[in-house]
Amino acid sequence: MAFYEKEEKKWNIKVRNVATREMESYACDFLVLASGENNEGYIPKVLGLEKFKGEIIHSSEYKSGQKYEGKEVLVVGSGNSGMEIAFDLSNYKSCTSIVVRSPIHVLTREMVHTGMLLLKYLPIPLVDTLIARCAKFRFGNLAKLGIPQPEEGPFYIKISKGRSPVIDVGAIDKIKLGEIKVLPGISKIKEQTVVFDNGEEHQFDAIIFATGYKNAATKWLKDYSSIFLDDGTLINEFPNHWKGENGLYCAEEVPPVVSSDVFLFVQRESGVTPSSFDRPQLTE
């Protein structure tokens, strides 16, 4: 727990020593939050979720699809984690469905790598157009499968909003074969079934939420109102997003810089290290 003592003008922190298991107290003039911006699995509030009698887990708890063989499983979230889990479940012969609520870009690893290299020489809009056409040639019109695409290009979205495209591991082919069913957003959840926005109602044995992570700092930081909202998101915009009041700071990610982010992205998302190119320096 951490709180600001106004009379002393200091931050008071109470922690448990992992070695001795005893509580210890500290006082300091400055408090820097560097525990990560996404450190706790996020499960959204869905009407009726508490009534569901089947299994409910976050994607961080998912180990293997083997235990779900022959079961009806719903994956909520169509990002990389959601698509990979749906693919794995299908490989283990579960009756798999996935919720695709928002438009997404689906690319292959090769498309990501090619786009990264092109971005060194060509503007983002042109690269986005070329890669989007490659994706349509490879996957066809995904909107017909219930997977709409954003109007903005994949690399523009990554650079401006920090959202990564989905790197397909084989889930799209399984969707085309009918081995993975695509469903719209959830309207409400009942004891054994889920009702969707299109009015359909399906029965499930388990629901896996691949809905990302949230900042858990608001659970132990008592005086966070100058830097975080109640849900853990930052109050201030770049470049002052990291500054709070009374000596409170956070080491959150800053909005990405084009020249640096594209190379970090290719390493993280596609597993390809562009070692043959000199990595650009961060701009001021």
Short mmCIF file of C-alpha atoms in Angstrom, two decimals, residues 63-269:
data_model
loop_
_atom_site.label_atom_id
_atom_site.label_comp_id
_atom_site.label_asym_id
_atom_site.label_seq_id
_atom_site.Cartn_x
_atom_site.Cartn_y
_atom_site.Cartn_z
CA LYS A 63 -2.48 -23.70 -20.83
CA SER A 64 -3.71 -26.11 -23.51
CA GLY A 65 -6.83 -27.01 -25.44
CA GLN A 66 -6.52 -30.66 -24.45
CA LYS A 67 -8.84 -30.35 -21.45
CA TYR A 68 -11.53 -28.83 -23.67
CA GLU A 69 -11.68 -31.64 -26.21
CA GLY A 70 -15.28 -32.16 -27.32
CA LYS A 71 -16.53 -29.17 -25.32
CA GLU A 72 -18.28 -26.01 -26.47
CA VAL A 73 -15.83 -23.16 -25.86
CA LEU A 74 -16.26 -19.44 -26.50
CA VAL A 75 -13.21 -17.22 -26.91
CA VAL A 76 -13.95 -13.55 -26.27
CA GLY A 77 -11.43 -11.29 -27.98
CA SER A 78 -10.03 -11.46 -31.49
CA GLY A 79 -6.51 -10.17 -30.97
CA ASN A 80 -3.42 -12.33 -31.30
CA SER A 81 -4.05 -14.21 -28.04
CA GLY A 82 -7.69 -14.88 -28.88
CA MET A 83 -6.96 -16.15 -32.38
CA GLU A 84 -4.10 -18.36 -31.19
CA ILE A 85 -6.23 -19.87 -28.41
CA ALA A 86 -9.11 -20.50 -30.83
CA PHE A 87 -6.69 -22.21 -33.22
CA ASP A 88 -5.30 -24.39 -30.43
CA LEU A 89 -8.76 -25.33 -29.19
CA SER A 90 -9.78 -26.32 -32.68
CA ASN A 91 -6.70 -28.52 -33.01
CA TYR A 92 -7.90 -30.39 -29.92
CA LYS A 93 -11.33 -30.91 -31.49
CA SER A 94 -13.27 -28.58 -29.23
CA CYS A 95 -16.35 -26.88 -30.67
CA THR A 96 -14.76 -23.45 -30.87
CA SER A 97 -16.39 -20.04 -31.32
CA ILE A 98 -14.72 -16.63 -31.20
CA VAL A 99 -16.22 -13.19 -30.64
CA VAL A 100 -15.12 -10.60 -33.20
CA ARG A 101 -16.68 -7.34 -32.12
CA SER A 102 -14.39 -4.71 -33.66
CA PRO A 103 -12.65 -4.43 -37.05
CA ILE A 104 -9.17 -5.98 -37.15
CA HIS A 105 -6.32 -6.39 -39.61
CA VAL A 106 -5.11 -9.94 -40.21
CA LEU A 107 -1.62 -10.37 -41.69
CA THR A 108 0.96 -13.11 -42.07
CA ARG A 109 4.44 -12.94 -40.54
CA GLU A 110 5.86 -12.39 -44.01
CA MET A 111 3.55 -9.44 -44.60
CA VAL A 112 4.63 -7.85 -41.32
CA HIS A 113 8.30 -8.33 -42.15
CA THR A 114 7.85 -6.95 -45.67
CA GLY A 115 5.94 -3.96 -44.35
CA MET A 116 8.66 -3.21 -41.81
CA LEU A 117 11.30 -3.15 -44.49
CA LEU A 118 9.21 -1.01 -46.84
CA LEU A 119 8.58 1.52 -44.09
CA LYS A 120 12.25 2.41 -44.15
CA TYR A 121 11.87 3.75 -47.68
CA LEU A 122 8.16 4.44 -48.30
CA PRO A 123 5.47 6.48 -46.51
CA ILE A 124 3.05 4.70 -44.20
CA PRO A 125 -0.09 5.17 -46.37
CA LEU A 126 1.58 3.53 -49.37
CA VAL A 127 2.90 0.61 -47.30
CA ASP A 128 -0.52 0.16 -45.71
CA THR A 129 -2.15 0.03 -49.14
CA LEU A 130 0.32 -2.54 -50.47
CA ILE A 131 0.12 -4.80 -47.41
CA ALA A 132 -3.69 -4.55 -47.23
CA ARG A 133 -3.90 -5.72 -50.84
CA CYS A 134 -1.56 -8.61 -50.07
CA ALA A 135 -3.76 -9.56 -47.12
CA LYS A 136 -6.90 -9.48 -49.25
CA PHE A 137 -5.22 -11.63 -51.89
CA ARG A 138 -4.13 -14.15 -49.24
CA PHE A 139 -7.27 -14.28 -47.10
CA GLY A 140 -10.02 -12.96 -49.37
CA ASN A 141 -12.86 -10.78 -48.11
CA LEU A 142 -12.79 -11.47 -44.38
CA ALA A 143 -15.87 -9.32 -43.82
CA LYS A 144 -17.90 -12.16 -45.34
CA LEU A 145 -16.62 -14.35 -42.50
CA GLY A 146 -17.68 -11.83 -39.87
CA ILE A 147 -14.24 -10.21 -39.58
CA PRO A 148 -14.47 -6.58 -40.74
CA GLN A 149 -11.34 -4.54 -41.43
CA PRO A 150 -10.62 -1.01 -40.16
CA GLU A 151 -10.60 1.89 -42.60
CA GLU A 152 -7.12 2.85 -41.42
CA GLY A 153 -4.13 0.74 -42.42
CA PRO A 154 -2.42 -1.78 -40.11
CA PHE A 155 0.82 0.12 -39.63
CA TYR A 156 -0.87 3.48 -39.17
CA ILE A 157 -3.03 1.95 -36.42
CA LYS A 158 0.01 0.35 -34.78
CA ILE A 159 2.03 3.54 -34.84
CA SER A 160 -0.75 5.97 -33.91
CA LYS A 161 -2.81 3.86 -31.49
CA GLY A 162 -0.47 1.08 -30.42
CA ARG A 163 -2.80 -1.70 -31.60
CA SER A 164 -1.10 -4.58 -33.36
CA PRO A 165 -2.57 -6.47 -36.31
CA VAL A 166 -3.40 -10.13 -35.85
CA ILE A 167 -0.60 -12.40 -37.04
CA ASP A 168 -2.43 -15.41 -38.46
CA VAL A 169 -1.25 -18.80 -37.20
CA GLY A 170 -3.85 -20.78 -39.13
CA ALA A 171 -7.08 -19.65 -37.49
CA ILE A 172 -8.42 -18.02 -40.66
CA ASP A 173 -8.25 -21.26 -42.63
CA LYS A 174 -10.10 -23.02 -39.81
CA ILE A 175 -12.76 -20.30 -39.84
CA LYS A 176 -13.20 -20.83 -43.58
CA LEU A 177 -13.55 -24.57 -43.00
CA GLY A 178 -16.17 -23.99 -40.32
CA GLU A 179 -13.98 -25.43 -37.57
CA ILE A 180 -14.03 -22.08 -35.76
CA LYS A 181 -17.28 -20.10 -35.67
CA VAL A 182 -17.20 -16.30 -35.68
CA LEU A 183 -19.80 -14.56 -33.52
CA PRO A 184 -20.57 -10.85 -32.88
CA GLY A 185 -20.51 -9.01 -29.57
CA ILE A 186 -22.14 -10.42 -26.45
CA SER A 187 -25.49 -9.05 -25.34
CA LYS A 188 -25.81 -11.03 -22.10
CA ILE A 189 -24.81 -14.27 -20.44
CA LYS A 190 -27.14 -16.79 -18.83
CA GLU A 191 -26.45 -19.88 -16.69
CA GLN A 192 -25.49 -22.12 -19.62
CA THR A 193 -25.86 -19.95 -22.71
CA VAL A 194 -24.64 -16.70 -24.22
CA VAL A 195 -26.89 -14.28 -26.11
CA PHE A 196 -25.21 -12.30 -28.89
CA ASP A 197 -25.94 -8.93 -30.46
CA ASN A 198 -27.47 -10.57 -33.54
CA GLY A 199 -30.05 -12.33 -31.37
CA GLU A 200 -28.44 -15.77 -31.55
CA GLU A 201 -28.13 -17.81 -28.36
CA HIS A 202 -25.58 -20.62 -27.97
CA GLN A 203 -24.67 -23.00 -25.17
CA PHE A 204 -21.08 -23.17 -23.89
CA ASP A 205 -19.12 -25.22 -21.39
CA ALA A 206 -16.39 -22.60 -20.98
CA ILE A 207 -15.67 -18.96 -21.77
CA ILE A 208 -12.10 -17.77 -22.25
CA PHE A 209 -11.59 -14.00 -22.10
CA ALA A 210 -8.69 -12.88 -24.30
CA THR A 211 -9.52 -9.27 -23.52
CA GLY A 212 -6.14 -7.90 -22.58
CA TYR A 213 -4.73 -6.55 -19.35
CA LYS A 214 -5.24 -3.62 -17.04
CA ASN A 215 -3.17 -1.56 -14.64
CA ALA A 216 -3.50 -2.87 -11.09
CA ALA A 217 -1.71 0.05 -9.43
CA THR A 218 -5.00 1.59 -8.32
CA LYS A 219 -5.48 -1.35 -5.95
CA TRP A 220 -2.49 -0.50 -3.76
CA LEU A 221 -1.91 3.19 -4.56
CA LYS A 222 -4.37 5.22 -2.49
CA ASP A 223 -3.70 8.69 -3.89
CA TYR A 224 -3.67 8.10 -7.64
CA SER A 225 -6.26 10.65 -8.80
CA SER A 226 -3.61 12.99 -10.27
CA ILE A 227 -2.26 10.36 -12.66
CA PHE A 228 -4.80 7.51 -13.14
CA LEU A 229 -8.50 7.12 -13.69
CA ASP A 230 -10.30 4.51 -11.61
CA ASP A 231 -9.76 1.88 -14.32
CA GLY A 232 -5.99 2.42 -14.28
CA THR A 233 -5.69 4.39 -17.52
CA LEU A 234 -3.60 7.55 -17.62
CA ILE A 235 -5.31 10.91 -17.13
CA ASN A 236 -2.82 13.18 -18.86
CA GLU A 237 -1.91 13.06 -22.53
CA PHE A 238 1.56 12.82 -24.02
CA PRO A 239 4.05 14.36 -23.28
CA ASN A 240 2.86 14.96 -19.70
CA HIS A 241 1.25 11.55 -19.26
CA TRP A 242 3.91 10.39 -16.77
CA LYS A 243 3.60 13.29 -14.32
CA GLY A 244 1.31 13.27 -11.31
CA GLU A 245 1.21 15.52 -8.26
CA ASN A 246 3.30 15.58 -5.08
CA GLY A 247 6.26 13.79 -6.63
CA LEU A 248 4.26 10.97 -8.23
CA TYR A 249 5.51 9.66 -11.57
CA CYS A 250 4.94 6.60 -13.71
CA ALA A 251 7.15 4.77 -16.20
CA GLU A 252 4.38 4.00 -18.69
CA GLU A 253 4.98 3.45 -22.38
CA VAL A 254 5.08 6.64 -24.41
CA PRO A 255 3.36 6.93 -27.79
CA PRO A 256 5.63 5.20 -30.27
CA VAL A 257 7.99 7.05 -32.56
CA VAL A 258 7.73 5.85 -36.15
CA SER A 259 11.42 5.34 -36.79
CA SER A 260 11.95 3.21 -33.69
CA ASP A 261 8.61 1.50 -33.20
CA VAL A 262 8.47 -0.26 -36.53
CA PHE A 263 11.65 -2.15 -35.80
CA LEU A 264 10.58 -3.06 -32.27
CA PHE A 265 7.27 -4.22 -33.72
CA VAL A 266 8.83 -6.62 -36.20
CA GLN A 267 10.91 -8.22 -33.46
CA ARG A 268 8.03 -8.57 -31.03
CA GLU A 269 5.20 -9.55 -33.38
#
